[in-house]
CSV table of C-alpha atoms and ligand atoms in Angstrom, one decimal:
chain,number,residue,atom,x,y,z
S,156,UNK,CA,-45.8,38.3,15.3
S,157,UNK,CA,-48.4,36.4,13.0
S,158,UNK,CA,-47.8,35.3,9.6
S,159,UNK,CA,-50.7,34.1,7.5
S,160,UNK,CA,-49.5,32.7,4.0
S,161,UNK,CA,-48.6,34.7,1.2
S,162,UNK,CA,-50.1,34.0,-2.3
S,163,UNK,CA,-46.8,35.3,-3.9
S,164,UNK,CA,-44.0,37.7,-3.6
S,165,UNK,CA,-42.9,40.3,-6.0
S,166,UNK,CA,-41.3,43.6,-5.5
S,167,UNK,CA,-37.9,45.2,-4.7
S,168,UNK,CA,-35.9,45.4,-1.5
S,169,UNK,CA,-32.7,46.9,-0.4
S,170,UNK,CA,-31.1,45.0,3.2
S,171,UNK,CA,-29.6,47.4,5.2
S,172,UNK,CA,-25.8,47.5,5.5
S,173,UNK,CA,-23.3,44.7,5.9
S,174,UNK,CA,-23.3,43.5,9.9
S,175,UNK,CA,-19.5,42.0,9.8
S,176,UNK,CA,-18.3,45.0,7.9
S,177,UNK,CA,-20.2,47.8,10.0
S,178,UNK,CA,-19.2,46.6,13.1
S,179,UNK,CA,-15.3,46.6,11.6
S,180,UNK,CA,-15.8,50.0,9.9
S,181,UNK,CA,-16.6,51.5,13.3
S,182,UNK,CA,-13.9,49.6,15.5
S,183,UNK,CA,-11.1,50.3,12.9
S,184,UNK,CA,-12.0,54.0,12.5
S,185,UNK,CA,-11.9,54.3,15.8
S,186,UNK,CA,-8.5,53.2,16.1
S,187,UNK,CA,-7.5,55.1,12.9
S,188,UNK,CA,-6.1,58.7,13.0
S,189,UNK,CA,-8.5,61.1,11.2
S,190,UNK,CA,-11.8,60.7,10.2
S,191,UNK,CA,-13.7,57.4,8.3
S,192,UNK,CA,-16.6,58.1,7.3
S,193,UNK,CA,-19.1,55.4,6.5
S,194,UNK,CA,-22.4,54.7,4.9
S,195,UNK,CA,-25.1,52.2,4.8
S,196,UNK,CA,-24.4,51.3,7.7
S,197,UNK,CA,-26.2,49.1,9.9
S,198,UNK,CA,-28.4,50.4,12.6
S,199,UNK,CA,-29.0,47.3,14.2
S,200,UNK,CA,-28.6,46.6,17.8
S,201,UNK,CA,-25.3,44.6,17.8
S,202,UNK,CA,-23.5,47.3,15.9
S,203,UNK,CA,-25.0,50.1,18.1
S,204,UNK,CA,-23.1,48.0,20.6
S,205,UNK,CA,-20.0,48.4,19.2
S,206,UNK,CA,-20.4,52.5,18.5
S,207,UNK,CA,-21.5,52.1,22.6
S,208,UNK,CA,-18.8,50.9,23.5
S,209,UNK,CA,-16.4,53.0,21.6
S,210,UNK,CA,-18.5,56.1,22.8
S,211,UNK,CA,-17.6,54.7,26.1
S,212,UNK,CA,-14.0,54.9,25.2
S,213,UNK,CA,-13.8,58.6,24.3
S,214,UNK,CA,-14.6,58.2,20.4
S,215,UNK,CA,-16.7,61.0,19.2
S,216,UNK,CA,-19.5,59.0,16.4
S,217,UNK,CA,-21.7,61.3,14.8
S,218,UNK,CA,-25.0,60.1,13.1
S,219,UNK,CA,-26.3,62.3,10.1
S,220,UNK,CA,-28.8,60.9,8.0
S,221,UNK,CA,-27.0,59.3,5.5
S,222,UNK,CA,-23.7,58.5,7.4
S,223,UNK,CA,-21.4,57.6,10.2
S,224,UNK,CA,-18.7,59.8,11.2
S,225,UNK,CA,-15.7,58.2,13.4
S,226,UNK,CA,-13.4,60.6,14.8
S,227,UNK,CA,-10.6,58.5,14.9
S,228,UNK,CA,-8.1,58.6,17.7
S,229,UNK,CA,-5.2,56.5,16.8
S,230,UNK,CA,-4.0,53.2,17.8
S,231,UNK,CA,-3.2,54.0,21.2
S,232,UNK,CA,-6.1,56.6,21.4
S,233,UNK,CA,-8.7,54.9,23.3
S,234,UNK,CA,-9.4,56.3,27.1
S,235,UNK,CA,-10.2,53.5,30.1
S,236,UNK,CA,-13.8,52.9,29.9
S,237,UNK,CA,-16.7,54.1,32.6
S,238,UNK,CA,-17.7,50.8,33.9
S,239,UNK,CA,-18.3,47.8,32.0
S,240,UNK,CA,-18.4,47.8,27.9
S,241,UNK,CA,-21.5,46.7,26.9
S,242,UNK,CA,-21.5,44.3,24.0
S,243,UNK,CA,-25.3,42.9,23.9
S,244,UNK,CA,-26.0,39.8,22.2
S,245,UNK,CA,-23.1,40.6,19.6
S,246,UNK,CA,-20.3,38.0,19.9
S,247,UNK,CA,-18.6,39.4,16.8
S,248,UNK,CA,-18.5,42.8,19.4
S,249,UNK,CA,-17.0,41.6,21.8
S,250,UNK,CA,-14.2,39.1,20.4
S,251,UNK,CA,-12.8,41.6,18.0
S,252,UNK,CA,-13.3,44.3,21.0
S,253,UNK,CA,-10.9,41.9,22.9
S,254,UNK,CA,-8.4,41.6,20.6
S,255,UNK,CA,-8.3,45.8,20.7
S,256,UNK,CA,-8.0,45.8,24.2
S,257,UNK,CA,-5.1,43.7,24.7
S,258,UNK,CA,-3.3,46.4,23.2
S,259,UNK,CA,-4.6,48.9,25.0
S,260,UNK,CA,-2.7,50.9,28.5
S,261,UNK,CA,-6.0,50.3,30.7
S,262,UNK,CA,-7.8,46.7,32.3
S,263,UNK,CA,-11.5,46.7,30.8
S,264,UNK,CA,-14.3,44.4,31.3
S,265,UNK,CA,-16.7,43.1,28.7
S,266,UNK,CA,-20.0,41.9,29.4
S,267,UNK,CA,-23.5,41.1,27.1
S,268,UNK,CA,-27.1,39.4,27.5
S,269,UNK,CA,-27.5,36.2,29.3
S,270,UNK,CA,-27.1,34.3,25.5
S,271,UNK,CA,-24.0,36.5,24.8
S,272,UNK,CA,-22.6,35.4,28.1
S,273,UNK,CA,-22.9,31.6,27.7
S,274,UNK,CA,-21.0,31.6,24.4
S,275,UNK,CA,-17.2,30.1,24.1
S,276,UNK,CA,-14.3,32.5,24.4
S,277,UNK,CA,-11.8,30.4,25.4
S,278,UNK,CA,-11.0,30.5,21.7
S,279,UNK,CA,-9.5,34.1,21.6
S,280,UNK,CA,-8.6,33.7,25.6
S,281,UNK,CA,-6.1,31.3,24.9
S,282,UNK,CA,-4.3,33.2,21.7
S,283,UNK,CA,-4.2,36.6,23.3
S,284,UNK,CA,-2.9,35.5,26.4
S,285,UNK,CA,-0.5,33.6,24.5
S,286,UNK,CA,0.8,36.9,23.0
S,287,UNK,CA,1.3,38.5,26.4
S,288,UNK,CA,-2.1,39.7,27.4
S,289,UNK,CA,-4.0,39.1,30.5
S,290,UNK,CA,-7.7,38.0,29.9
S,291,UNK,CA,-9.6,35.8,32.8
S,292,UNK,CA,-13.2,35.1,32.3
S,293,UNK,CA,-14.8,36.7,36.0
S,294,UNK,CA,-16.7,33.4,36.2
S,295,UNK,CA,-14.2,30.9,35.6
S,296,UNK,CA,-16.2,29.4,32.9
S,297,UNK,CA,-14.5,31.0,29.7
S,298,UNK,CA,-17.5,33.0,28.6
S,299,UNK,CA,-18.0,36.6,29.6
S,300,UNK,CA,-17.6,39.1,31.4
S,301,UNK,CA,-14.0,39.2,30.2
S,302,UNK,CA,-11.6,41.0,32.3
S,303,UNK,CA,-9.0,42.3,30.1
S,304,UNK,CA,-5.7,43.7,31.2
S,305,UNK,CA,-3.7,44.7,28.8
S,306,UNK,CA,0.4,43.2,28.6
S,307,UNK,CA,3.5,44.0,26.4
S,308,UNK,CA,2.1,42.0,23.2
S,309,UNK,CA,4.7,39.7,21.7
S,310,UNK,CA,3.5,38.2,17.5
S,311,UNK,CA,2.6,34.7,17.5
S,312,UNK,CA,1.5,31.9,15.2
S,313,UNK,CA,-1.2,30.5,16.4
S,314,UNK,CA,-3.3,27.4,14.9
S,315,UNK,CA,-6.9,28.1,15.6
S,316,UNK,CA,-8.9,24.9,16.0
S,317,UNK,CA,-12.4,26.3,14.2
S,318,UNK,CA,-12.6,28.2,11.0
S,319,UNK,CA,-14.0,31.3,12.8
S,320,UNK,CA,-13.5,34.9,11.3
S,321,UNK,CA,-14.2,36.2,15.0
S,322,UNK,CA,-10.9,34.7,16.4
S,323,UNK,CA,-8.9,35.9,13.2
S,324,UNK,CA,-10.1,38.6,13.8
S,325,UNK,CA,-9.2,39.5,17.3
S,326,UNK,CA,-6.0,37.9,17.4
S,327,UNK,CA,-5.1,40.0,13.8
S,328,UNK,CA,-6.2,43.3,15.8
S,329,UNK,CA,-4.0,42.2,18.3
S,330,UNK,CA,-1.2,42.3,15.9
S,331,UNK,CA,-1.2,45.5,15.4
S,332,UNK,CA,-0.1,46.3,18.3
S,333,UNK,CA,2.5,43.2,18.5
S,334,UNK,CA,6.3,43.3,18.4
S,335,UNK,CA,6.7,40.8,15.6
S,336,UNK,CA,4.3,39.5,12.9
S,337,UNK,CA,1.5,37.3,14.0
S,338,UNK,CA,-0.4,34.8,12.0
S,339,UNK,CA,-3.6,32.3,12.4
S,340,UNK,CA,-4.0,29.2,10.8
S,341,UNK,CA,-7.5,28.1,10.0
S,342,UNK,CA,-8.7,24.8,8.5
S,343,UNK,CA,-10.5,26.3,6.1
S,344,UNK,CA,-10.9,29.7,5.5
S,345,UNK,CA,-13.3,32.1,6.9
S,346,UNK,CA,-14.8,35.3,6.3
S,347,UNK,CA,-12.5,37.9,5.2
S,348,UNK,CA,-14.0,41.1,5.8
S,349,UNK,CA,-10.7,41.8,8.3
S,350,UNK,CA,-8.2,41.8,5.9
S,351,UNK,CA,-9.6,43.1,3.5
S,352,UNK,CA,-10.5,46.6,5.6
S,353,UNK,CA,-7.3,46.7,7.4
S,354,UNK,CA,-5.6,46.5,4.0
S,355,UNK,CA,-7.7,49.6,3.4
S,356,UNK,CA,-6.8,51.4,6.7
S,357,UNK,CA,-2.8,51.2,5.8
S,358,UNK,CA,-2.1,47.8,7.7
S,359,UNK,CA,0.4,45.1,6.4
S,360,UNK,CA,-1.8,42.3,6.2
S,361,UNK,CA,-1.6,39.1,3.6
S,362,UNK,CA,-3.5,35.8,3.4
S,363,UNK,CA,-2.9,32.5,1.1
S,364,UNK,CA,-4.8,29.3,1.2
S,365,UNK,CA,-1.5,26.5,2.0
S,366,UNK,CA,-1.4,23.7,0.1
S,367,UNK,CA,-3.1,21.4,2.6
S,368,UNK,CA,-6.0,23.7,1.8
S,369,UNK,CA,-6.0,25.6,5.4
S,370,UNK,CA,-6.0,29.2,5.0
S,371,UNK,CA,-3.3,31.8,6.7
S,372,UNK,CA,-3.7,35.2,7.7
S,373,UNK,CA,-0.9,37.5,8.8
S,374,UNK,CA,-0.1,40.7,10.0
S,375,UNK,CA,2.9,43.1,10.9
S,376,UNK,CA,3.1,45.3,13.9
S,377,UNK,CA,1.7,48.7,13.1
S,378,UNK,CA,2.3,52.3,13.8
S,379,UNK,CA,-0.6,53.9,12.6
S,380,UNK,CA,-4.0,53.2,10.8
S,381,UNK,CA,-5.4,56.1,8.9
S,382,UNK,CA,-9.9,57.0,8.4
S,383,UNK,CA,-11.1,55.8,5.3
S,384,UNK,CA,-14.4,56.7,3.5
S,385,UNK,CA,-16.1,52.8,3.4
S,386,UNK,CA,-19.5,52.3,1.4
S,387,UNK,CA,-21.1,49.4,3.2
S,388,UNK,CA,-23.0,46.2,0.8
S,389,UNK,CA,-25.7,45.2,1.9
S,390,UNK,CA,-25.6,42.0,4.2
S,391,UNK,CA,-26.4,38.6,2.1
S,392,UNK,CA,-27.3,37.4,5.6
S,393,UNK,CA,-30.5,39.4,5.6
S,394,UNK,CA,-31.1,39.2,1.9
S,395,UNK,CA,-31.1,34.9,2.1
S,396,UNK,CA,-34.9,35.7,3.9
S,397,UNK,CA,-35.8,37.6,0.6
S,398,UNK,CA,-34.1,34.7,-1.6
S,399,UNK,CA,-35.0,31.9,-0.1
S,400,UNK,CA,-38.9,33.5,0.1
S,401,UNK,CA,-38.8,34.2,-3.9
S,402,UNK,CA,-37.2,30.6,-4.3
S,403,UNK,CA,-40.2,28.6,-2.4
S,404,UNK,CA,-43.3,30.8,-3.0
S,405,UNK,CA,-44.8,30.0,-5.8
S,406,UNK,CA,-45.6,32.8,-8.3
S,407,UNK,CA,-42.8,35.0,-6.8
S,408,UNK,CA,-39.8,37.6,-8.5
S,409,UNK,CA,-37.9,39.7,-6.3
S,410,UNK,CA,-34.8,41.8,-6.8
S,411,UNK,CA,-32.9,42.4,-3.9
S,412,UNK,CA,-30.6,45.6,-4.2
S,413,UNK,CA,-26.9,46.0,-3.8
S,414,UNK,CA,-26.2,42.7,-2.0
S,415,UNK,CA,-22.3,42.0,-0.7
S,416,UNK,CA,-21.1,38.4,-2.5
S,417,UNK,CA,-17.6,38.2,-1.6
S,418,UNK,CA,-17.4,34.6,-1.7
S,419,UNK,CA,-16.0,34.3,1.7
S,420,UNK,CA,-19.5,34.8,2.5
S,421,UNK,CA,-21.5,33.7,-0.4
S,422,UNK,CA,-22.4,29.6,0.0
S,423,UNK,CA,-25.7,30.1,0.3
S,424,UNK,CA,-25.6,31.6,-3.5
S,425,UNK,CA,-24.1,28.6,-4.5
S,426,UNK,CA,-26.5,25.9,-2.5
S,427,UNK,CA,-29.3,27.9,-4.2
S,428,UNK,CA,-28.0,27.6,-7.5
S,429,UNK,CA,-27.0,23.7,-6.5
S,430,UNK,CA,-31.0,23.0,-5.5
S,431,UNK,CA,-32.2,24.7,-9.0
S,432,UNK,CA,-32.6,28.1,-8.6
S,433,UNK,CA,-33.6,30.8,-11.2
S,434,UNK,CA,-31.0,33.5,-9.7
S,435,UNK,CA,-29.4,36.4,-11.7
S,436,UNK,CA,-26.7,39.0,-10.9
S,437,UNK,CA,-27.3,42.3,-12.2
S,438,UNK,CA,-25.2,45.6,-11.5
S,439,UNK,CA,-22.4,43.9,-10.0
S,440,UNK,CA,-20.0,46.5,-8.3
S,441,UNK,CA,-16.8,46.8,-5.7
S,442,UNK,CA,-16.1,48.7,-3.1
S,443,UNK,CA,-12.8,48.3,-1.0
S,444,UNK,CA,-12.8,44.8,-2.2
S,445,UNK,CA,-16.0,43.9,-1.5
S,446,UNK,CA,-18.2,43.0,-4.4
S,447,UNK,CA,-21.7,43.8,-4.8
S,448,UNK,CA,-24.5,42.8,-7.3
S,449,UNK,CA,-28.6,43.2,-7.3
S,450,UNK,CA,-29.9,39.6,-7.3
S,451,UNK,CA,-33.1,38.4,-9.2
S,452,UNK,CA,-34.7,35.2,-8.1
S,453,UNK,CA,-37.9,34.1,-8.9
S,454,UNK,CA,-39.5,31.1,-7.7
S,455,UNK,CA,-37.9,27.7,-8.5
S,456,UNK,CA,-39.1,23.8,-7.5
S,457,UNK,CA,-35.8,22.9,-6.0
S,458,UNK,CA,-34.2,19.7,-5.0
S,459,UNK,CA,-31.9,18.1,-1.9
S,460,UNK,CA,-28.5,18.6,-1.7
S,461,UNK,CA,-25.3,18.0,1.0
S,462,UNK,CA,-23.6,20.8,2.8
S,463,UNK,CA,-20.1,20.2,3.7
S,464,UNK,CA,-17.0,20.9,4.2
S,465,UNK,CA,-15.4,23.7,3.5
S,466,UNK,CA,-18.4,25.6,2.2
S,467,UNK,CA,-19.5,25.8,5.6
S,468,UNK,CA,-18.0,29.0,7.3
S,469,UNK,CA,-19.3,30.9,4.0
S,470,UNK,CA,-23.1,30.2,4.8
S,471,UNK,CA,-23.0,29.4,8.7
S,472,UNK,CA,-25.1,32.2,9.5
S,473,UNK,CA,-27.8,31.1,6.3
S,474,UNK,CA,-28.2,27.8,8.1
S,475,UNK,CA,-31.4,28.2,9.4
S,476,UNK,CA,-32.7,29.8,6.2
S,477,UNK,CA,-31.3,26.6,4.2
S,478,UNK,CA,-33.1,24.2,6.7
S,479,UNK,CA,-36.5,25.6,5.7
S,480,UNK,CA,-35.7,25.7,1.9
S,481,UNK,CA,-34.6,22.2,2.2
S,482,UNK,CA,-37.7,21.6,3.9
S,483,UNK,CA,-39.6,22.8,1.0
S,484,UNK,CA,-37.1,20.9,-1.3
S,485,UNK,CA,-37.5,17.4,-2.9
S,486,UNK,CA,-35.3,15.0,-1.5
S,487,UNK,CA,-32.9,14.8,1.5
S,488,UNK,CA,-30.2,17.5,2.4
S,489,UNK,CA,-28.0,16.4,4.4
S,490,UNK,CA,-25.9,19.8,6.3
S,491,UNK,CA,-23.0,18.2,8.0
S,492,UNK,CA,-19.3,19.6,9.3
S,493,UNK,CA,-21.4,22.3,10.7
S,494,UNK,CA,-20.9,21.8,14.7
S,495,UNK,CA,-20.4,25.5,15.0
S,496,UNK,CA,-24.1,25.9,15.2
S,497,UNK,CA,-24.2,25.0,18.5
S,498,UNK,CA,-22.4,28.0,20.0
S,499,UNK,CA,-24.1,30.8,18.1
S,500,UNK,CA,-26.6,32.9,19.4
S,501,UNK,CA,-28.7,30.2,20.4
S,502,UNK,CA,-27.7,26.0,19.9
S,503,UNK,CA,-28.9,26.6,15.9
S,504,UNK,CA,-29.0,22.9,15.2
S,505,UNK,CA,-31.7,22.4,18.7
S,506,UNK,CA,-33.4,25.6,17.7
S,507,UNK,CA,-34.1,25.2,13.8
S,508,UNK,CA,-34.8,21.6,13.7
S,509,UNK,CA,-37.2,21.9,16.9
S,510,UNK,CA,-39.7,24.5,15.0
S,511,UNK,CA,-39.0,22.5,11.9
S,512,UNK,CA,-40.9,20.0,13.4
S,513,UNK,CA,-43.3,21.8,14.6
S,514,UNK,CA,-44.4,23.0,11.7
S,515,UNK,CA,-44.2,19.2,10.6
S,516,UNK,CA,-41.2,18.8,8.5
S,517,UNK,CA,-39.2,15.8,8.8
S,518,UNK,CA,-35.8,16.6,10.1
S,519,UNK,CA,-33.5,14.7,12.3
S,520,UNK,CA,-30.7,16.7,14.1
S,521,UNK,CA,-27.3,15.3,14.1
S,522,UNK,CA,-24.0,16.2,16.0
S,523,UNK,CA,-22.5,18.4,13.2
S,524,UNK,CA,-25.5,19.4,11.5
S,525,UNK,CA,-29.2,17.9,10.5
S,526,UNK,CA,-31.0,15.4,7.8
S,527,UNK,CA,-34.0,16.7,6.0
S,528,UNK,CA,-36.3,14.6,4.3
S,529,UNK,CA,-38.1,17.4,2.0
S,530,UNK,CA,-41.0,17.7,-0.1
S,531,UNK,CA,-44.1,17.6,1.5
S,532,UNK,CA,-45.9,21.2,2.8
S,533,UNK,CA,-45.3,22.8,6.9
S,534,UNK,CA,-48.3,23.9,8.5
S,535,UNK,CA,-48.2,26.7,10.9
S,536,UNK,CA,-47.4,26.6,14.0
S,537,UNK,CA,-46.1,28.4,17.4
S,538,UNK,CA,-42.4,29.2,16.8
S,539,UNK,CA,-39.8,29.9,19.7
S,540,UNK,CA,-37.1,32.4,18.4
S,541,UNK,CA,-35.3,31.7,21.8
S,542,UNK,CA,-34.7,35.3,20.8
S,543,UNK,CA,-32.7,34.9,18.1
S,544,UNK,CA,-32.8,36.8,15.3
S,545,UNK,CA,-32.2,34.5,12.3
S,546,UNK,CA,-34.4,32.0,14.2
S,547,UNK,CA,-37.2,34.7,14.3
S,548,UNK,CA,-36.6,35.4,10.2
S,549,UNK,CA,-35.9,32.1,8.9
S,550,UNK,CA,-39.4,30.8,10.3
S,551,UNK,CA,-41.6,34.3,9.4
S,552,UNK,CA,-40.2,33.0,6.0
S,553,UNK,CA,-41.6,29.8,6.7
S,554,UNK,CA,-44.9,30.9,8.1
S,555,UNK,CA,-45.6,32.6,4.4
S,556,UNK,CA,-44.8,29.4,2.5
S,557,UNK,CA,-46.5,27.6,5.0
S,558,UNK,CA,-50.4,26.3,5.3
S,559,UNK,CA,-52.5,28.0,8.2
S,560,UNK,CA,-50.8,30.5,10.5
S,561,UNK,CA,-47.5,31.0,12.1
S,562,UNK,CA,-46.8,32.8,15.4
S,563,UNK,CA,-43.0,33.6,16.0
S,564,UNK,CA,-42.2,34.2,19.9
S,565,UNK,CA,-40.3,37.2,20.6
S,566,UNK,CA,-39.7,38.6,16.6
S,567,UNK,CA,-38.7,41.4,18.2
S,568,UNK,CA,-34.9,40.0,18.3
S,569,UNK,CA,-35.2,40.6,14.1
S,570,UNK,CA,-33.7,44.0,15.5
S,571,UNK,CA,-30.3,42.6,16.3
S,572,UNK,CA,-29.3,42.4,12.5
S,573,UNK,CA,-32.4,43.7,10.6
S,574,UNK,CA,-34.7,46.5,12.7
S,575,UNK,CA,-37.5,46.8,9.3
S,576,UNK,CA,-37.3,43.3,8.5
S,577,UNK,CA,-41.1,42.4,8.5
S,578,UNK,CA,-42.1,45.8,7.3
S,579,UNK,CA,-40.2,44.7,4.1
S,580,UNK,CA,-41.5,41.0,4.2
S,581,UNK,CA,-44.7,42.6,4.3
S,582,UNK,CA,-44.2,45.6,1.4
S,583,UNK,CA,-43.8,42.4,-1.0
S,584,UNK,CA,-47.2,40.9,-0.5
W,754,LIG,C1,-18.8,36.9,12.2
W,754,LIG,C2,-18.3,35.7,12.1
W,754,LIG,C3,-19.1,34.5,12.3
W,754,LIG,C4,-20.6,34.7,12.1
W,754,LIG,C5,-21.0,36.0,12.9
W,754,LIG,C6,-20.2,37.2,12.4
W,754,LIG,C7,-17.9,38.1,12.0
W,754,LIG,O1,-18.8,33.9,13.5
W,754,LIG,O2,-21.3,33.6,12.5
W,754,LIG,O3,-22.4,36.2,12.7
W,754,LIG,O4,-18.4,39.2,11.8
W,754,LIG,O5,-16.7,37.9,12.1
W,754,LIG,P1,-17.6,33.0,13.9
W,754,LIG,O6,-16.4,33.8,13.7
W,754,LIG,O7,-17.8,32.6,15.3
W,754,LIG,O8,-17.7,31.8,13.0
């Protein structure tokens, strides 16, 4: 894909639907009795992974053109699969998949792409086989293919090492199906699309932040989950492009539609508003406890600022997108505490700062995060996506507020989260 710089942007845009809550919406209907219904939902691969895989498990999913329909067979509903579950490049599929499973009456084995299958999962290995399941990673590596045999599930209290909504996730799914309550400890608290939607679906779930500032999730043992009707926000992962383009291109005003801000999930909102943005929140909504608002932003000069802490889990996925604003920022942003870039779906500290410099900017990459010295313009230049997809948008965002012309390698990936994602860049020129 070539970029060539844009003058300005102005327009409208609506993302398409939440990717942490779609992929939820269809596993917990699934396990639900009766019918959930869902819309905006996103039709990107890694959620057609997950309605895959729970086709492959004797879910009936209907596609009409506004909607998903989950038919919804209970907790203990699900039938073995035909051969392997295939989860993609979608590491949010297949850790909360595995925390289903381990409560299931069949073995199953879960396997992705070559990137999916490189990625840590010794971190919801070790929790479910503490509560009585029987995972082994078919390598002996602890990355996928999982092998996943299910066991008589006993609650635990487990203290998860990384603030990672993926292993609350799975080990709270697993929960359900426990004899006694289970609850994760995390140092600081992640995304909390979980809770929130199994609240919905009829589970006993409940959270607090402790006074040491770590953050506890817990859950009882459940009979039954019930379909829910779930209206999906749009994903502020796919609307930071849009932002962060309106924030560094001068001339620009764009109003992105219907945008999801819980703030387990809205950092990036704040480090814009931190670095001077003009930002405002129009129509704000709810819907099962997930706010919503349109956000204006029109172009800003913006300035450096540190990242840390425990703001960190609430933009991980914007980092790439806050690298190149920085880079068009005056000063030096420092992102630190941020080591879980490295296991995403590529190493996102190797992979943003290396077509950061590429395009000139002066960044230096650091264990935990990166150093950006800010200010002066990019200029074009070949980008590697590595084929991931917020690689491949962060740096098509870059290309336009760049000088000369960009070429990103393998955009294609942009369909993992966002299939019409530079159809829309484009529709703003
Ligand atoms: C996700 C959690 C985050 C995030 C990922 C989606 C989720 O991963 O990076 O894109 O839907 O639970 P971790 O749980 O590994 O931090």
């Amino acid at each position: 894909m070539e970029i060539t710089p844009a003058k300005k942007l102005r327009g409208e845009v609506t993302v398409p639907g939440d990717k942490s809550i779609s992929h939820r919406s269809v596993m917990f209907g699934s396990i639900a009795k009766g019918t959930t219904e869902i819309t905006n939902f996103l039709q990107g691969a890694d959620c057609l992974a997950t309605i895959g895989c729970f086709q492959n498990m004797g879910i009936g999913i209907e596609h009409t053109p506004d909607k998903i329909i989950v038919h919804g067979r209970g907790l203990h509903g699900l039938s073995k699969p035909s051969g392997t579950l295939n989860t993609g490049n979608s590491g949010t599929t297949t850790r909360l998949i595995s925390g289903i499973l381990s409560g299931q009456s069949f073995p199953a084995i879960l396997s992705g792409d070559e990137s999916l299958n490189s990625r840590p999962m010794a971190r919801i290995i070790e929790p479910l086989n503490t509560m009585g399941a029987h995972i082994t990673s078919v390598h002996g590596n602890n990355c996928a293919p999982l092998l996943i045999e299910p066991g008589a599930l006993c609650g635990c209290r487990w203290e998860s090492k990384v603030a990672s909504a993926q292993v609350k996730s799975a080990i709270l799914l697993a929960g359900l199906y426990a004899d006694s309550e289970t609850s994760v400890t995390e140092p600081v608290l992640s995304r909390n699309h979980t809770e929130l939607m199994l609240h919905g679906f009829g589970a006993r779930v409940s959270s607090k932040i402790k006074a040491d500032g770590r953050a506890a999730a817990s859950i009882l043992p459940c009979e039954e989950l019930y379909g829910q009707k779930i209206k999906i926000p749009g994903d502020i992962s796919s609307a930071a492009y849009f932002i962060a383009a309106g924030l560094i291109i001068p001339g620009s005003e764009i109003l992105v539609k219907n945008v999801g801000i819980n703030p387990t999930r809205a950092g990036l909102l704040t480090v814009c508003e931190n670095m001077g943005a003009d930002i405002t929140y129009l129509n704000k909504t709810s819907s099962g406890g997930e706010p919503a608002a349109d956000i204006l932003v029109k172009h800003s000069p913006l300035k450096a600022v540190t990242i840390e802490g425990s703001i960190i889990p609430t933009l991980i996925d914007e980092i790439p997108i806050i690298a190149v604003m920085a880079a068009f920022a005056e000063g030096t942003t420092v992102i630190k505490d941020a080591a879980e870039l490295k296991v995403k779906e590529t190493n996102r500290i190797d992979t943003v700062t290396e077509n950061l410099k590429a395009m000139g900017a002066d960044v230096i990459p650091t264990e935990d995060g990166m150093i950006i010295h800010g200010g002066s313009m990019l200029r074009g230049a070949r980008i590697n996506s590595y084929l991931d997809h917020r690689i491949a948008m962060a740096f098509a965002v870059a290309g336009l507020a760049a000088e000369g012309v960009t070429v990103i390698e393998k955009s294609q990936c942009a369909d993992i989260s966002y299939p019409a994602f530079f159809e829309t860049l484009d529709s703003l020129k």
